[in-house]
Short mmCIF file of C-alpha atoms in Angstrom, two decimals:
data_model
loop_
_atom_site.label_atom_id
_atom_site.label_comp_id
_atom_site.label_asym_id
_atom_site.label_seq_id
_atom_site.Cartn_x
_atom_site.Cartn_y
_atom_site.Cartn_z
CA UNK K 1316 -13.65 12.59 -16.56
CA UNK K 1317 -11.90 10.98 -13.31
CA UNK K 1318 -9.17 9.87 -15.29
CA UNK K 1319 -8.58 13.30 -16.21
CA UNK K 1320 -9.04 14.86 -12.68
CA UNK K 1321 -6.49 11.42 -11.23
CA UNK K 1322 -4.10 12.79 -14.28
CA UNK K 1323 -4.11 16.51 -13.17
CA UNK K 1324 -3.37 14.67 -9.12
CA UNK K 1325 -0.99 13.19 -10.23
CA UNK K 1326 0.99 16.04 -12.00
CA UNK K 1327 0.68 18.38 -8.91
CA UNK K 1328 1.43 16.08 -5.68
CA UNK K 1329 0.03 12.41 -5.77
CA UNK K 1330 0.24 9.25 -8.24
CA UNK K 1331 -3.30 7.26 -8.30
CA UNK K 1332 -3.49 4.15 -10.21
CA UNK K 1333 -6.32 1.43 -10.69
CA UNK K 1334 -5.55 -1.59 -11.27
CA UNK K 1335 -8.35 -4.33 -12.25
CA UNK K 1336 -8.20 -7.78 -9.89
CA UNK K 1337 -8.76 -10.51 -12.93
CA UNK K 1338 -10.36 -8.28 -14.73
CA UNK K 1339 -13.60 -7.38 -12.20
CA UNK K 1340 -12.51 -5.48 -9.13
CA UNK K 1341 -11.03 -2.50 -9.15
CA UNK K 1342 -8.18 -1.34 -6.50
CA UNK K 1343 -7.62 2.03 -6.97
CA UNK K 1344 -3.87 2.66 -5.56
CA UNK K 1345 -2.75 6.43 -3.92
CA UNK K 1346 0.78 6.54 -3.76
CA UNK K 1347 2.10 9.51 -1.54
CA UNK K 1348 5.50 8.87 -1.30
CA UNK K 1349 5.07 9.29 2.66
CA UNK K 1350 5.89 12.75 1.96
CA UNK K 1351 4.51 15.19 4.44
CA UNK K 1352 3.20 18.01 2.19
CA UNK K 1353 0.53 15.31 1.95
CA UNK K 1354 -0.73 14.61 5.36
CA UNK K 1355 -3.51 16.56 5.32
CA UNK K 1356 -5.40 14.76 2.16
CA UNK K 1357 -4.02 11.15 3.38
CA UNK K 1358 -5.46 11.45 6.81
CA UNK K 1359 -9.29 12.01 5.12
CA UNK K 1360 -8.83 9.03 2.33
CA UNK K 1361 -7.88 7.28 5.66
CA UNK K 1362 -11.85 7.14 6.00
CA UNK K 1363 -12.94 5.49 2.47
CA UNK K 1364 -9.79 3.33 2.50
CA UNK K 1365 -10.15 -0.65 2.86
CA UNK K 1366 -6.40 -1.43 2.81
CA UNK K 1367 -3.32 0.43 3.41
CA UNK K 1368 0.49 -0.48 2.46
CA UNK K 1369 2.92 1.41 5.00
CA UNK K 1370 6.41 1.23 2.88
CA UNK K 1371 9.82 2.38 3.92
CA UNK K 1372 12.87 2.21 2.22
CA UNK K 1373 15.43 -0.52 4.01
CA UNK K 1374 18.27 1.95 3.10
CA UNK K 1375 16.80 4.81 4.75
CA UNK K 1376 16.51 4.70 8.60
CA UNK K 1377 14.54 8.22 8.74
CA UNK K 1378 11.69 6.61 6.21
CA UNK K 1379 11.61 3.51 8.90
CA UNK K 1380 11.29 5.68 11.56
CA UNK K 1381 8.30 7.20 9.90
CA UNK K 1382 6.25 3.99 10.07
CA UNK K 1383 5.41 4.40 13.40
CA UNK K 1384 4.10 8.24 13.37
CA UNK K 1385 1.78 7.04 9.94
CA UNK K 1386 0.34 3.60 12.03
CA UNK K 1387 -0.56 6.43 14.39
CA UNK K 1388 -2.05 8.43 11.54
CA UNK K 1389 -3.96 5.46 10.31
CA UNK K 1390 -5.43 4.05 14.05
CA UNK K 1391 -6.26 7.79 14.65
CA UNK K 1392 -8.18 8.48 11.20
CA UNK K 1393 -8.85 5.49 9.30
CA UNK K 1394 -11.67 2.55 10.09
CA UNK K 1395 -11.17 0.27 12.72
CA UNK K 1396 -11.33 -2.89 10.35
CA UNK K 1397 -8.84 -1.49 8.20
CA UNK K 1398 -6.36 -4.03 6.76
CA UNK K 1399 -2.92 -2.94 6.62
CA UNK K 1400 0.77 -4.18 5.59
CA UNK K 1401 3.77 -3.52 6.09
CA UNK K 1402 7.01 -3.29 3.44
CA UNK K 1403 10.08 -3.26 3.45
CA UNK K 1404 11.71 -1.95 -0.01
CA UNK K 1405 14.72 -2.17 -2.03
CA UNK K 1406 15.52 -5.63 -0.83
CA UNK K 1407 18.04 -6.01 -3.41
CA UNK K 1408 20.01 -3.54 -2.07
CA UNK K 1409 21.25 -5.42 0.71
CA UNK K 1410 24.88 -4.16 0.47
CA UNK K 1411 23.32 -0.54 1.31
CA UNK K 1412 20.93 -2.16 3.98
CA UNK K 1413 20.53 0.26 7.35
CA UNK K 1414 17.16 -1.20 8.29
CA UNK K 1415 17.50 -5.05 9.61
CA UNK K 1416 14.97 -7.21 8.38
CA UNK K 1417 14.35 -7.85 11.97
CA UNK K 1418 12.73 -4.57 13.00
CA UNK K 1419 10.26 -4.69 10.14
CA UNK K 1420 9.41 -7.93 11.69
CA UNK K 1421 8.88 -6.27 14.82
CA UNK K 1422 6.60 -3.37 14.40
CA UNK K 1423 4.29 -5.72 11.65
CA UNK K 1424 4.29 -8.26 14.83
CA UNK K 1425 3.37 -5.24 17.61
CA UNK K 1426 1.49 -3.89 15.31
CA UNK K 1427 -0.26 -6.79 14.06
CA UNK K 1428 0.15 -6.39 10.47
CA UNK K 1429 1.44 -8.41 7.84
CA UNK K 1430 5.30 -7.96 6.87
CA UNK K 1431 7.37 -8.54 3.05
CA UNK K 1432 10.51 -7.56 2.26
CA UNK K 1433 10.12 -6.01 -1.27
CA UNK K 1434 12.06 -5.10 -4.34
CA UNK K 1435 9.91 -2.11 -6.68
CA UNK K 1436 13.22 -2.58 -9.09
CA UNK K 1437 14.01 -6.28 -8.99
CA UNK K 1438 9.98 -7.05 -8.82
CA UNK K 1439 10.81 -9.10 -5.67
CA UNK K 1440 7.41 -10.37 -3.76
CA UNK K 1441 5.46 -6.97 -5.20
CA UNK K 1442 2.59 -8.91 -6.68
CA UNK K 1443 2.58 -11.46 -3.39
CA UNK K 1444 2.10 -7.98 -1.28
CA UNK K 1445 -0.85 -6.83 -3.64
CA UNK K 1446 -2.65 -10.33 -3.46
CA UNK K 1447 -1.95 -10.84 -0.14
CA UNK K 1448 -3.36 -7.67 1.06
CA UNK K 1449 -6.10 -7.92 -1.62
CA UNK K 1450 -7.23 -11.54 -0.03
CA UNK K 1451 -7.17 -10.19 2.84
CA UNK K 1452 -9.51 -7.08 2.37
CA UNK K 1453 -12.04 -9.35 0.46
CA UNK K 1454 -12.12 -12.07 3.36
CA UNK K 1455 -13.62 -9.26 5.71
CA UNK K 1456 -15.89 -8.38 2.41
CA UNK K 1457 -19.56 -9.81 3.12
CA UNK K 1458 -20.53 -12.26 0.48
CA UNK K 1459 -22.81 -11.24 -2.02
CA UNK K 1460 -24.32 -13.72 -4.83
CA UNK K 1461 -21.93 -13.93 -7.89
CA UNK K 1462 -22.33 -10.96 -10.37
CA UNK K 1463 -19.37 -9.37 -12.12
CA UNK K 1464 -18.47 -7.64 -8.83
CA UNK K 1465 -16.83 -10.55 -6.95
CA UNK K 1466 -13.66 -11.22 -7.55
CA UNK K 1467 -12.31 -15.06 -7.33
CA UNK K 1468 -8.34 -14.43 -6.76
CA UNK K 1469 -7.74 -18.46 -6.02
CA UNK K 1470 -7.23 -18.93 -9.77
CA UNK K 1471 -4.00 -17.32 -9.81
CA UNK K 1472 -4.58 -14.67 -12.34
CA UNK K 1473 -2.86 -11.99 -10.56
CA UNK K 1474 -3.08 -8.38 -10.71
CA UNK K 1475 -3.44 -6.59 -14.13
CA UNK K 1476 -2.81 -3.65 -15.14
CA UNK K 1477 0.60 -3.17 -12.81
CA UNK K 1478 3.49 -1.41 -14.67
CA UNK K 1479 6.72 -1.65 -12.38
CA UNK K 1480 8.83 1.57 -13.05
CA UNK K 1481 11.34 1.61 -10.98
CA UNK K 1482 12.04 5.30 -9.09
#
């Protein structure tokens, strides 16, 4: 089955989880850790993806610096209507902050991209960046007649299925 096959992924090199949107749409996630033994498989799901979450790690300059060479990765490979964000993580480690919040700003703006300051620990503004980048991706979906397809995310029910683990 595919959940077996996403298990075995995620064993070897890559975490994949789907999360349901309400309970109809389905977001399936690919976490690669930015690492580069993965560049070759990100740059072809470029292609299928819809949305893509650029995060870097405020305490880390060298994950920063990596934003730019992956927007370059993305405008090279993925669609042209592809909606991205940017984040900005470990916001409550401020006392260990090497990244000002002021650059993230920056590149989102150049960049045109939305920007968060997150927390994966603290749960700080993790299920704003999912909705927002969810709204977003649906707002460029045509509209199709109501079936259990569509997904209404104005009723606040949030994103289920989300386990925060903190690494």
């Amino acid at each position: 089955t595919y959940t077996h096959i996403y298990d075995i992924l995620y064993n070897f090199f890559i975490l994949i989880k789907t999360v349901e949107l309400q309970g109809k749409k389905k977001l399936q996630i690919w976490d690669t850790a930015g690492q580069e033994r993965f560049h070759t498989i990100t740059t072809s799901y470029y292609r299928g993806a819809v949305g893509i979450m650029l995060v870097y790690d405020i305490t880390n300059g060298k994950s920063f610096e990596n934003i730019s060479k992956w927007l370059r990765n993305i405008d090279e490979h993925a669609n042209e209507d592809v909606e991205r964000i940017l984040l900005g993580n470990k916001c409550d480690m401020d006392d260990k902050r090497v990244v000002p919040k002021r650059k993230g700003e920056q590149i989102a703006r150049e960049h045109g991209v939305r920007f968060f300051e997150t927390s994966a620990k603290a749960n700080i503004n993790i299920e704003k960046a999912f909705l927002t980048l969810a709204e977003d991706i649906l707002r460029k979906t045509p509209v199709k007649k109501p079936n259990s397809e569509n997904v209404d995310i104005s009723s606040g029910g949030g994103v289920t299925g989300w386990k925060s683990k903190c690494c």
